[in-house]
mmCIF file of C-alpha atoms in Angstrom:
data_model
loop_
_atom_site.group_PDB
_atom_site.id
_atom_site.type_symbol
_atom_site.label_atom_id
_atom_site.label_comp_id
_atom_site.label_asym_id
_atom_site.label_seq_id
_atom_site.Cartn_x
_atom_site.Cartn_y
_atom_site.Cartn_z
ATOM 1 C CA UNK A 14 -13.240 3.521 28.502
ATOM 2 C CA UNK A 15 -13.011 3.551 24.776
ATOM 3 C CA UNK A 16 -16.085 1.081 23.502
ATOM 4 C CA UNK A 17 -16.474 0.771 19.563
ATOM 5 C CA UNK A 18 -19.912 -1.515 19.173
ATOM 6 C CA UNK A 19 -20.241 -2.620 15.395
ATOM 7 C CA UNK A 20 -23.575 -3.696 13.996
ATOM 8 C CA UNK A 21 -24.848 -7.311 13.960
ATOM 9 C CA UNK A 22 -23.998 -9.557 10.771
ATOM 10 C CA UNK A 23 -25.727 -9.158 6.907
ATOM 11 C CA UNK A 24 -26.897 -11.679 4.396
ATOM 12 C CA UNK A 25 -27.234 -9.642 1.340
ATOM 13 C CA UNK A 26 -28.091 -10.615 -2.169
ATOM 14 C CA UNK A 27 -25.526 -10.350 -4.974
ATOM 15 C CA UNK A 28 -25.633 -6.912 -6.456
ATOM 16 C CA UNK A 29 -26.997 -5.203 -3.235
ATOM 17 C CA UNK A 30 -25.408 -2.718 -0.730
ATOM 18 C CA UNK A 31 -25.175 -2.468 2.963
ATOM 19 C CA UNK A 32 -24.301 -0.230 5.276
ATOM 20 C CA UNK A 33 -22.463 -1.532 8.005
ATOM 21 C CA UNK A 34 -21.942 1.051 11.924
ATOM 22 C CA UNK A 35 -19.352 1.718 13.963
ATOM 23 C CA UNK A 36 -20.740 3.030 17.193
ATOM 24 C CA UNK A 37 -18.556 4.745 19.642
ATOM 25 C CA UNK A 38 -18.480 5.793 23.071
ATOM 26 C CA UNK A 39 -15.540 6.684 25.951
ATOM 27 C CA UNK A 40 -13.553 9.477 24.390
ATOM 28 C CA UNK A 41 -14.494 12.478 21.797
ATOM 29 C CA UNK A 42 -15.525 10.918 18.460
ATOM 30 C CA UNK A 43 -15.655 14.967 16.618
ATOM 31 C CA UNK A 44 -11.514 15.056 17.207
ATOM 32 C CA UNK A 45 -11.147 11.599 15.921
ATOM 33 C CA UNK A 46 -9.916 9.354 12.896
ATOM 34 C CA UNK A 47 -12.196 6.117 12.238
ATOM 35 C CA UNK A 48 -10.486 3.285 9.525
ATOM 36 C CA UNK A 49 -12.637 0.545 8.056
ATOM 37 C CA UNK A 50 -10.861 -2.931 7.452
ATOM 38 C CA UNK A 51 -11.905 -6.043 5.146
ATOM 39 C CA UNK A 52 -10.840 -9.586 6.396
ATOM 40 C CA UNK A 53 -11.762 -12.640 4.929
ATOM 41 C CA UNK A 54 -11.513 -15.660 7.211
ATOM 42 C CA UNK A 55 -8.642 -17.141 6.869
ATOM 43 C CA UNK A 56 -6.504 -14.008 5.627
ATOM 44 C CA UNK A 57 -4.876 -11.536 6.128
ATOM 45 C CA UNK A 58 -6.371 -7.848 7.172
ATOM 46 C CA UNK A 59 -6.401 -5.072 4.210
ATOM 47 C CA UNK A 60 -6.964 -1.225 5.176
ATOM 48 C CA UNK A 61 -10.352 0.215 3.112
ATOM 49 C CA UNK A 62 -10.219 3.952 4.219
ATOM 50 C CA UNK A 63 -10.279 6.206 7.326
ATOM 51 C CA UNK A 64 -12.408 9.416 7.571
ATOM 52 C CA UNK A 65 -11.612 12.481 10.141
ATOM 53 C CA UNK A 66 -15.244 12.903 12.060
ATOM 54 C CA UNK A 67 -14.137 16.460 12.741
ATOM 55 C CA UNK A 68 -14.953 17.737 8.655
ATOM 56 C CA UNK A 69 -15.787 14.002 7.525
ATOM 57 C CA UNK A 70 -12.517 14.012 5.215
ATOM 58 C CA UNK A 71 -11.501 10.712 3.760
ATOM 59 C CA UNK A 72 -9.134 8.721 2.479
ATOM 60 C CA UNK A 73 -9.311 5.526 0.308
ATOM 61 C CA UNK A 74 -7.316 2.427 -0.183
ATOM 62 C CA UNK A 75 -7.579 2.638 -4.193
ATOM 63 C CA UNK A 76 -8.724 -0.957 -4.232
ATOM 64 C CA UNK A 77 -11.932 0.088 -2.116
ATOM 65 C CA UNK A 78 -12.978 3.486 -4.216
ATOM 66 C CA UNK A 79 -16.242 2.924 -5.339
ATOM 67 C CA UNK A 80 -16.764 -0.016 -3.476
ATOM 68 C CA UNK A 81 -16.692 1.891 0.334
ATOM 69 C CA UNK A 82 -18.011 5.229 0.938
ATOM 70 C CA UNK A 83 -17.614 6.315 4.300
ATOM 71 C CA UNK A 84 -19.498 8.738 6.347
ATOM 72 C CA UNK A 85 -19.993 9.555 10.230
ATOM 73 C CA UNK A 86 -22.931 11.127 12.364
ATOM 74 C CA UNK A 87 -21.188 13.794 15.072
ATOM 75 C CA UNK A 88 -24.539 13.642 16.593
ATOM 76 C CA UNK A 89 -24.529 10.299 17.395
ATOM 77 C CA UNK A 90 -20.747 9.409 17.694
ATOM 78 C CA UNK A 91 -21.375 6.915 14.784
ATOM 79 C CA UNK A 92 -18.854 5.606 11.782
ATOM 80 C CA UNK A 93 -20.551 4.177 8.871
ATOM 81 C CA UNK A 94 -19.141 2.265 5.456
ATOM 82 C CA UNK A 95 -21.656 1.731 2.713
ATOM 83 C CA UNK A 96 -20.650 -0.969 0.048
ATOM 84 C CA UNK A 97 -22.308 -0.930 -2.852
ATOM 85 C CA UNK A 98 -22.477 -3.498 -5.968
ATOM 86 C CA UNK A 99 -21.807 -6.305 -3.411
ATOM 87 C CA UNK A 100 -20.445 -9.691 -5.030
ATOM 88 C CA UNK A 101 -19.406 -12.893 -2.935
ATOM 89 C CA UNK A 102 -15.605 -11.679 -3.133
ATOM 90 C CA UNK A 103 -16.917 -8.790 -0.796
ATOM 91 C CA UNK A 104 -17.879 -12.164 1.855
ATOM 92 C CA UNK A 105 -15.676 -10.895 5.209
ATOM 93 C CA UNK A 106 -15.259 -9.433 8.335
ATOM 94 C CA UNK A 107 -15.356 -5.871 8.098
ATOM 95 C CA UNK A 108 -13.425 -4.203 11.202
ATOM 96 C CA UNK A 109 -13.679 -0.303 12.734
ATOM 97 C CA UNK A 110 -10.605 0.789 14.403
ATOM 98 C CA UNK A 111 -9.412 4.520 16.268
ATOM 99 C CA UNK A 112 -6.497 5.543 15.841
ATOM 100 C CA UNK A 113 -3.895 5.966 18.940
ATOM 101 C CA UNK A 114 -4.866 9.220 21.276
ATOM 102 C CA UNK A 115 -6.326 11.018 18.599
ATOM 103 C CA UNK A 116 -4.135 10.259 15.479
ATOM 104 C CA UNK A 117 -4.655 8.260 12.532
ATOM 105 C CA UNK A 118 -2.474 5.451 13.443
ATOM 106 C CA UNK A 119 -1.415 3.092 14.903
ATOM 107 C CA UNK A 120 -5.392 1.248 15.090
ATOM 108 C CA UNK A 121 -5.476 1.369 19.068
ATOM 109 C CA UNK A 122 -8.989 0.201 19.794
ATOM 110 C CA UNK A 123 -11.160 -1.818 17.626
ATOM 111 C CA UNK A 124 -14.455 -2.521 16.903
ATOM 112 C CA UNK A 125 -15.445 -6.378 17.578
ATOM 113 C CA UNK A 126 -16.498 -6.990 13.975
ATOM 114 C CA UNK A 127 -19.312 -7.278 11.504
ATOM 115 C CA UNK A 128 -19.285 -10.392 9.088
ATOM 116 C CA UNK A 129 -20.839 -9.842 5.872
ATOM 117 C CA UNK A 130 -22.460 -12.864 3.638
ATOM 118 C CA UNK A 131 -23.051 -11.933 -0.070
ATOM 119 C CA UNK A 132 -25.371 -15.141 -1.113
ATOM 120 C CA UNK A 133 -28.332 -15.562 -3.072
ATOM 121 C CA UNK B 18 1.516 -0.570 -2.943
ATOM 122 C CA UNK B 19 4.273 -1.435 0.454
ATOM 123 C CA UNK B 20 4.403 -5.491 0.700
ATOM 124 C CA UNK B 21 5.410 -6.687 3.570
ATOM 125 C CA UNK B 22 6.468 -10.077 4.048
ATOM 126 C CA UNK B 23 7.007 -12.142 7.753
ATOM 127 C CA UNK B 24 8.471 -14.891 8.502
ATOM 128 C CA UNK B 25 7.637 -17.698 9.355
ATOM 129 C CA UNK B 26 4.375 -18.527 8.467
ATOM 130 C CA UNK B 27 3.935 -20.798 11.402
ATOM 131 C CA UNK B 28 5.948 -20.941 14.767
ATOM 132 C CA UNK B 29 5.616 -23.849 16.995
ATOM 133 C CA UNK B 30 6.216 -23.406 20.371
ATOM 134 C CA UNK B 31 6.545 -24.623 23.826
ATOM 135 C CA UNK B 32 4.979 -22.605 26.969
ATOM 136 C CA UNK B 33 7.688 -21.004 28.652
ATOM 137 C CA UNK B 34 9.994 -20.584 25.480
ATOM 138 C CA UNK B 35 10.861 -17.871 23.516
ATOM 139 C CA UNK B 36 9.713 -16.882 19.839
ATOM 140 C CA UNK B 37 11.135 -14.205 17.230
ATOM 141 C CA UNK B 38 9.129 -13.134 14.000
ATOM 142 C CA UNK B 39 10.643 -11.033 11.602
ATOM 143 C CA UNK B 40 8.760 -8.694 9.193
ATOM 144 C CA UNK B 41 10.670 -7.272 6.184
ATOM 145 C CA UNK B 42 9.455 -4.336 4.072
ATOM 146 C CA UNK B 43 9.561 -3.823 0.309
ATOM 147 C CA UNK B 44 11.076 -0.346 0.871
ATOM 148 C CA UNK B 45 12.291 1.767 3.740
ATOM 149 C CA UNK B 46 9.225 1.846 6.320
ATOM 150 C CA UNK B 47 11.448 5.393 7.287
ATOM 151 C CA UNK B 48 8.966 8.491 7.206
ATOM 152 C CA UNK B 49 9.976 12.195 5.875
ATOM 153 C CA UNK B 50 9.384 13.379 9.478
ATOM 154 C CA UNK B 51 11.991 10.771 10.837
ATOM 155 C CA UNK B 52 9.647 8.292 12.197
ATOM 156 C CA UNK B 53 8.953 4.232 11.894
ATOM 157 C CA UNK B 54 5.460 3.690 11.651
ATOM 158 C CA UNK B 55 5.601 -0.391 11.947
ATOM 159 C CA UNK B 56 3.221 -1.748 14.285
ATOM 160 C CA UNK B 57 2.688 -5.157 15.656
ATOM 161 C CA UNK B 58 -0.904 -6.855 16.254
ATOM 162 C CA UNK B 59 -2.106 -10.379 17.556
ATOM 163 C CA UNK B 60 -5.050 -11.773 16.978
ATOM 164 C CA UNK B 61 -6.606 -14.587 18.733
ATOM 165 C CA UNK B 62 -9.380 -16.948 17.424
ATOM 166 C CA UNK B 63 -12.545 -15.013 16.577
ATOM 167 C CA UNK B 64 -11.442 -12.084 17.686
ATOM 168 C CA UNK B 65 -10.460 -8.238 16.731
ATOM 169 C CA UNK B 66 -6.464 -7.914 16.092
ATOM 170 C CA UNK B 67 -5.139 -5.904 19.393
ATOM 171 C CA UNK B 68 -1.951 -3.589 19.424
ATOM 172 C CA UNK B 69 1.079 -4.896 20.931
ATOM 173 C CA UNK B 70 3.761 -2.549 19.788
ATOM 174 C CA UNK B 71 3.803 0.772 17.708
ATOM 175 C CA UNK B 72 6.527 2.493 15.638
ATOM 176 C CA UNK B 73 8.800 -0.376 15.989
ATOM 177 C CA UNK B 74 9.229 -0.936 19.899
ATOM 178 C CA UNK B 75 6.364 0.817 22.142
ATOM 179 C CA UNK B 76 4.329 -1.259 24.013
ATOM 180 C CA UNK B 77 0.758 -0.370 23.644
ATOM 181 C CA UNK B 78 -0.982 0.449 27.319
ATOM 182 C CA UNK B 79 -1.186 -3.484 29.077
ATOM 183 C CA UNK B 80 0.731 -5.352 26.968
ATOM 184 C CA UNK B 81 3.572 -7.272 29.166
ATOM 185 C CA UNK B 82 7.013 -6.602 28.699
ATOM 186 C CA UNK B 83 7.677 -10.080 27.684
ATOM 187 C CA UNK B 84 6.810 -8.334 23.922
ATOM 188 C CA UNK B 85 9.526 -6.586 22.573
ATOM 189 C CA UNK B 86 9.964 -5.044 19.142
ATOM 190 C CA UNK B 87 12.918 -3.455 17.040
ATOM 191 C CA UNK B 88 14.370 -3.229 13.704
ATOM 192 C CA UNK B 89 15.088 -0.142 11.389
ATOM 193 C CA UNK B 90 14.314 0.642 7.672
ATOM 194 C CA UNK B 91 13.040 -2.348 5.802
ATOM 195 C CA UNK B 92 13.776 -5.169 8.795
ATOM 196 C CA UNK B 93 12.289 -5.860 11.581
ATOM 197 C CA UNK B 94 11.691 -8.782 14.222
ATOM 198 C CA UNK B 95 9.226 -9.198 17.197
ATOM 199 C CA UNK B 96 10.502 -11.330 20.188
ATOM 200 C CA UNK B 97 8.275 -12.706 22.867
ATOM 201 C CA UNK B 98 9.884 -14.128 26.071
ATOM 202 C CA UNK B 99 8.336 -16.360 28.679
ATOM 203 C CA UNK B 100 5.135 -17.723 25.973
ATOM 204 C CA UNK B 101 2.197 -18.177 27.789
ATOM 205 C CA UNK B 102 -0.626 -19.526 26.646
ATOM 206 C CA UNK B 103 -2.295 -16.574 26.000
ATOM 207 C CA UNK B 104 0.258 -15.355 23.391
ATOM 208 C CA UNK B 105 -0.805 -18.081 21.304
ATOM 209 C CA UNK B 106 -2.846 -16.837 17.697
ATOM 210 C CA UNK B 107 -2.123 -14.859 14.979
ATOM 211 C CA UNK B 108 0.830 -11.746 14.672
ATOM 212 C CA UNK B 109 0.230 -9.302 12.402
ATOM 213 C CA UNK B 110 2.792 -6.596 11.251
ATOM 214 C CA UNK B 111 1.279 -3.068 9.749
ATOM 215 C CA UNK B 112 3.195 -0.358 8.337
ATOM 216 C CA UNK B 113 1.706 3.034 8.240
ATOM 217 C CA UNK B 114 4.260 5.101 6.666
ATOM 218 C CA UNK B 115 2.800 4.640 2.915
ATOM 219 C CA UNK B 116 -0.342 5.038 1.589
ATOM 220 C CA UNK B 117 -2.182 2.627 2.166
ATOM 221 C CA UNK B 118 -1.436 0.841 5.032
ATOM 222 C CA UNK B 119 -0.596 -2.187 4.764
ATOM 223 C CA UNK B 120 -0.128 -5.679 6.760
ATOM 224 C CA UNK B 121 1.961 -8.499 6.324
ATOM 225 C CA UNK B 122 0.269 -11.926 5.956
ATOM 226 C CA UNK B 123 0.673 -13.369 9.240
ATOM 227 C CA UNK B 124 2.567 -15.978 11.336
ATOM 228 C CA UNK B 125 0.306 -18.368 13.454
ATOM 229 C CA UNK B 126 2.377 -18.816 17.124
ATOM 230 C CA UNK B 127 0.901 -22.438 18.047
ATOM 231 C CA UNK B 128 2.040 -24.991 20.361
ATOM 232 C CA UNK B 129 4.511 -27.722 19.781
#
């Protein structure tokens, strides 16, 4: 079955950046479309990006360029997002999701979640 | 950016009962290949949102057929028959049409 296991939570410092995994398993991650998601307790869920894992081609929400840079490992059927510059309005729950089959959307399986502290 | 406003914010509810949500878009949520991409998701306490219903009315694989979705263009409503306990949480609509995605703000189904 289709497993997507996220890394554990971060406390990071103001200013700092953290690369948060996406590790899948259950279906063919090379033919695949990964999207990254930002959700503050409380709120509502906003789309970051997706990447194809077949050529690592991306696309950004425009409010996440140059804060998300995402990147895969074939080898390892592993999604990655690296934010950068962190501040404590990047505080959240940071999602992985597959697409349905092997399209972009609609998010069909989902990763269980990484929550990120930024906090001196 | 697409906005996409639901309604209501809050639904009380009694087990058993029947609920409608309604999602409207800020334009046409019609693609250039003909399609709807407006999805539906719940999410429960401290957990990851889960698909319900794609491109308007498809039930994802195991969700019951007390969901149901429809709608066209810039409205559209989710119904759920027969509320169990389970149902209970957060709904989500997405559209995928436009770039970027984007979800509407959320209605909390919670007991009367």
């Amino acid at each position: 079955q289709v497993k997507l296991q996220q890394s554990g939570a971060e406390l990071v410092k103001p200013g700092a950046s953290v690369k948060l995994s996406c590790k899948t398993s259950g279906y063919t991650f090379s033919t695949s479309y990964m999207s990254w998601f930002k959700q503050i307790p409380g709120q509502s869920i906003e789309w970051i990006g997706m990447i194809y894992a077949g050529d690592g081609g991306t696309g950004y929400n425009q409010k996440f360029k140059g804060k998300a840079t995402l990147t895969v490992d074939t080898s390892s059927s592993t999604a990655y997002m690296d934010l950068s510059s962190l501040t404590t309005e990047d505080s959240a729950v940071y999602f992985c999701a597959r697409g349905l089959d092997y399209s972009a959307f609609p998010f069909a399986y989902w990763g269980q979640g990484t929550l990120v502290t930024v906090s001196s | 950016d697409v906005v996409m406003t639901q309604t209501p914010v809050s639904l009380p509810v009694s087990l058993g009962g029947q609920a409608s949500i309604s999602c409207r878009s800020s334009q046409s949520l019609v693609h250039s290949n003909g399609n709807t991409y407006l999805h539906w998701y719940l999410q429960k306490p401290g957990q990851s949102p889960q698909l319900l219903i794609y491109r308007v009315s498809n039930r994802f694989s195991g969700v019951p057929d007390r969901f149901s979705g429809s709608g066209s263009g810039t409205d559209f409503t989710l119904k759920i028959s027969r509320v169990e306990p389970e149902d209970l949480g957060d709904y989500y609509c997405l559209q995928s049409t436009h770039f970027p995605n984007t979800f509407g703000a959320g209605t909390k189904l919670e007991l009367k």
